mmCIF file of C-alpha atoms in Angstrom:
data_model
loop_
_atom_site.group_PDB
_atom_site.id
_atom_site.type_symbol
_atom_site.label_atom_id
_atom_site.label_comp_id
_atom_site.label_asym_id
_atom_site.label_seq_id
_atom_site.Cartn_x
_atom_site.Cartn_y
_atom_site.Cartn_z
ATOM 1 C CA MET A 5 -182.521 -9.896 -16.222
ATOM 2 C CA ASP A 6 -180.209 -11.596 -13.893
ATOM 3 C CA ASP A 7 -182.074 -13.662 -11.358
ATOM 4 C CA SER A 8 -179.008 -13.804 -8.999
ATOM 5 C CA ASP A 9 -179.347 -10.076 -8.267
ATOM 6 C CA PRO A 10 -180.606 -9.565 -4.837
ATOM 7 C CA GLY A 11 -182.271 -6.337 -5.866
ATOM 8 C CA LEU A 12 -184.759 -8.096 -7.962
ATOM 9 C CA GLU A 13 -187.021 -9.990 -5.429
ATOM 10 C CA ARG A 14 -189.118 -12.805 -6.738
ATOM 11 C CA ALA A 15 -191.609 -15.000 -4.938
ATOM 12 C CA VAL A 16 -191.661 -18.954 -5.494
ATOM 13 C CA GLY A 17 -194.562 -21.274 -5.535
ATOM 14 C CA ARG A 18 -197.060 -18.898 -3.786
ATOM 15 C CA PRO A 19 -200.824 -18.988 -5.154
ATOM 16 C CA VAL A 20 -201.914 -15.659 -6.409
ATOM 17 C CA PRO A 21 -205.414 -14.515 -5.490
ATOM 18 C CA ALA A 22 -207.773 -14.095 -8.571
ATOM 19 C CA GLY A 23 -209.366 -10.839 -9.572
ATOM 20 C CA ALA A 24 -206.382 -8.641 -9.956
ATOM 21 C CA TYR A 25 -205.463 -6.569 -13.025
ATOM 22 C CA VAL A 26 -204.201 -3.489 -14.352
ATOM 23 C CA ARG A 27 -205.946 -1.386 -17.021
ATOM 24 C CA VAL A 28 -204.365 0.999 -19.565
ATOM 25 C CA LEU A 29 -206.000 4.536 -19.175
ATOM 26 C CA GLY A 30 -205.128 5.968 -22.420
ATOM 27 C CA GLY A 31 -203.383 5.950 -25.822
ATOM 28 C CA PHE A 32 -203.240 3.212 -28.303
ATOM 29 C CA TYR A 33 -203.583 0.425 -25.665
ATOM 30 C CA GLU A 34 -206.585 2.198 -23.799
ATOM 31 C CA GLY A 35 -208.797 -0.212 -22.070
ATOM 32 C CA LEU A 36 -206.503 -3.116 -22.391
ATOM 33 C CA GLU A 37 -206.593 -5.193 -19.211
ATOM 34 C CA LEU A 38 -203.596 -7.139 -18.017
ATOM 35 C CA PRO A 39 -204.407 -9.800 -15.398
ATOM 36 C CA ILE A 40 -201.837 -10.106 -12.522
ATOM 37 C CA ASP A 41 -202.418 -13.775 -12.417
ATOM 38 C CA ARG A 42 -198.759 -14.933 -11.497
ATOM 39 C CA GLU A 43 -195.948 -14.129 -9.149
ATOM 40 C CA TRP A 44 -193.867 -12.360 -11.609
ATOM 41 C CA LEU A 45 -195.177 -10.554 -14.724
ATOM 42 C CA VAL A 46 -192.742 -8.632 -16.667
ATOM 43 C CA LEU A 47 -194.072 -5.592 -18.753
ATOM 44 C CA GLY A 48 -191.843 -4.173 -21.483
ATOM 45 C CA ARG A 49 -191.338 -3.725 -25.302
ATOM 46 C CA GLY A 50 -188.878 -6.726 -25.577
ATOM 47 C CA ARG A 51 -189.694 -10.204 -26.867
ATOM 48 C CA SER A 52 -188.669 -11.590 -23.477
ATOM 49 C CA ALA A 53 -191.603 -9.548 -21.552
ATOM 50 C CA GLU A 54 -194.493 -11.772 -20.565
ATOM 51 C CA MET A 55 -196.568 -8.750 -21.505
ATOM 52 C CA MET A 56 -194.975 -7.224 -24.600
ATOM 53 C CA LEU A 57 -196.364 -3.908 -25.467
ATOM 54 C CA ALA A 58 -194.943 -1.840 -28.370
ATOM 55 C CA GLU A 59 -194.328 1.419 -26.605
ATOM 56 C CA PRO A 60 -191.136 3.184 -27.629
ATOM 57 C CA THR A 61 -190.890 4.863 -24.010
ATOM 58 C CA LEU A 62 -190.742 1.368 -22.389
ATOM 59 C CA SER A 63 -187.570 -0.480 -21.736
ATOM 60 C CA ARG A 64 -187.426 -4.045 -23.083
ATOM 61 C CA ALA A 65 -187.967 -5.371 -19.494
ATOM 62 C CA HIS A 66 -189.490 -2.353 -17.787
ATOM 63 C CA ALA A 67 -191.313 -3.336 -14.707
ATOM 64 C CA ALA A 68 -192.667 -6.424 -13.206
ATOM 65 C CA VAL A 69 -196.117 -6.770 -11.126
ATOM 66 C CA GLY A 70 -197.006 -9.535 -9.185
ATOM 67 C CA TYR A 71 -197.897 -11.174 -5.811
ATOM 68 C CA ASP A 72 -195.262 -11.964 -3.244
ATOM 69 C CA GLY A 73 -197.502 -13.975 -0.669
ATOM 70 C CA GLY A 74 -198.122 -10.632 1.236
ATOM 71 C CA GLY A 75 -199.734 -8.487 -1.392
ATOM 72 C CA PHE A 76 -199.412 -7.220 -4.872
ATOM 73 C CA PHE A 77 -196.439 -5.098 -5.906
ATOM 74 C CA VAL A 78 -194.857 -3.340 -8.709
ATOM 75 C CA GLN A 79 -190.946 -3.502 -9.214
ATOM 76 C CA ASP A 80 -188.874 -1.196 -11.616
ATOM 77 C CA LEU A 81 -186.334 -3.415 -13.461
ATOM 78 C CA ARG A 82 -183.704 -0.707 -13.846
ATOM 79 C CA SER A 83 -185.661 0.766 -16.724
ATOM 80 C CA THR A 84 -184.516 3.970 -18.437
ATOM 81 C CA ASN A 85 -187.431 6.094 -17.659
ATOM 82 C CA GLY A 86 -188.325 4.541 -14.396
ATOM 83 C CA THR A 87 -191.640 3.558 -12.870
ATOM 84 C CA LEU A 88 -193.889 5.899 -10.965
ATOM 85 C CA VAL A 89 -196.777 4.980 -8.454
ATOM 86 C CA ASN A 90 -199.229 7.655 -7.811
ATOM 87 C CA GLY A 91 -196.818 10.116 -9.333
ATOM 88 C CA GLU A 92 -193.672 9.054 -7.285
ATOM 89 C CA ARG A 93 -190.763 7.424 -8.820
ATOM 90 C CA ARG A 94 -190.338 3.996 -7.063
ATOM 91 C CA GLU A 95 -187.965 1.022 -7.411
ATOM 92 C CA ARG A 96 -190.578 -1.080 -5.666
ATOM 93 C CA ALA A 97 -193.851 -0.428 -4.233
ATOM 94 C CA ALA A 98 -196.703 -2.335 -2.559
ATOM 95 C CA LEU A 99 -200.033 -1.891 -4.649
ATOM 96 C CA GLN A 100 -203.432 -1.003 -3.379
ATOM 97 C CA ASP A 101 -206.802 -1.071 -5.533
ATOM 98 C CA GLY A 102 -206.922 2.323 -7.415
ATOM 99 C CA ASP A 103 -203.187 3.084 -7.481
ATOM 100 C CA GLU A 104 -201.902 4.420 -10.807
ATOM 101 C CA ILE A 105 -198.711 3.195 -12.258
ATOM 102 C CA GLN A 106 -196.769 4.975 -15.063
ATOM 103 C CA ILE A 107 -194.110 3.218 -17.184
ATOM 104 C CA GLY A 108 -193.081 5.172 -20.030
ATOM 105 C CA ARG A 109 -195.952 7.012 -21.453
ATOM 106 C CA LEU A 110 -198.403 4.267 -20.354
ATOM 107 C CA HIS A 111 -200.780 5.006 -17.369
ATOM 108 C CA LEU A 112 -202.051 1.935 -15.708
ATOM 109 C CA LEU A 113 -204.893 1.683 -13.035
ATOM 110 C CA VAL A 114 -204.603 -1.067 -10.410
ATOM 111 C CA ARG A 115 -207.664 -3.042 -9.770
ATOM 112 C CA LEU A 116 -207.422 -5.581 -6.913
ATOM 113 C CA LEU A 117 -210.843 -6.923 -6.793
ATOM 114 C CA GLY A 118 -211.875 -8.991 -3.819
ATOM 115 C CA PHE A 119 -208.501 -8.090 -2.183
ATOM 116 C CA ALA A 120 -209.429 -5.587 0.085
ATOM 117 C CA ASP A 121 -206.669 -5.590 2.599
ATOM 118 C CA ALA A 122 -203.113 -5.954 1.418
ATOM 119 C CA ASP A 123 -202.149 -7.587 4.661
ATOM 120 C CA VAL A 124 -204.617 -10.480 4.548
ATOM 121 C CA PRO A 125 -204.374 -12.484 1.436
ATOM 122 C CA LEU A 126 -207.820 -14.153 -0.001
ATOM 123 C CA ASP A 127 -206.598 -17.736 0.624
ATOM 124 C CA ALA A 128 -206.142 -16.718 4.314
ATOM 125 C CA ALA A 129 -209.770 -15.685 4.677
#
């Protein structure tokens, strides 16, 4: 990943509200919960991914989930198979509680507990 690429937006130094995670809905990793506890969390099959998943349909650095100060998001990292949010291929998408992300064959359910409104961060309440 090239951090100087303007297409790969990253937040810096923002507190991340607690309680957000994605849950794998099926397959070998079914039930696995991955906390979104940082601004930028890379999902993929490569060793450099913070959340390494041994799934051959994932790119080494497939997608990132995180928090950008205004809400939670998912961003495709130029993966081979793309990233779908609620069935639509997306380069970057704001996430809401209950959204479904598909990366490769993995289907992930987004849970943003305690983060009812994406426009109002928890730390502003």
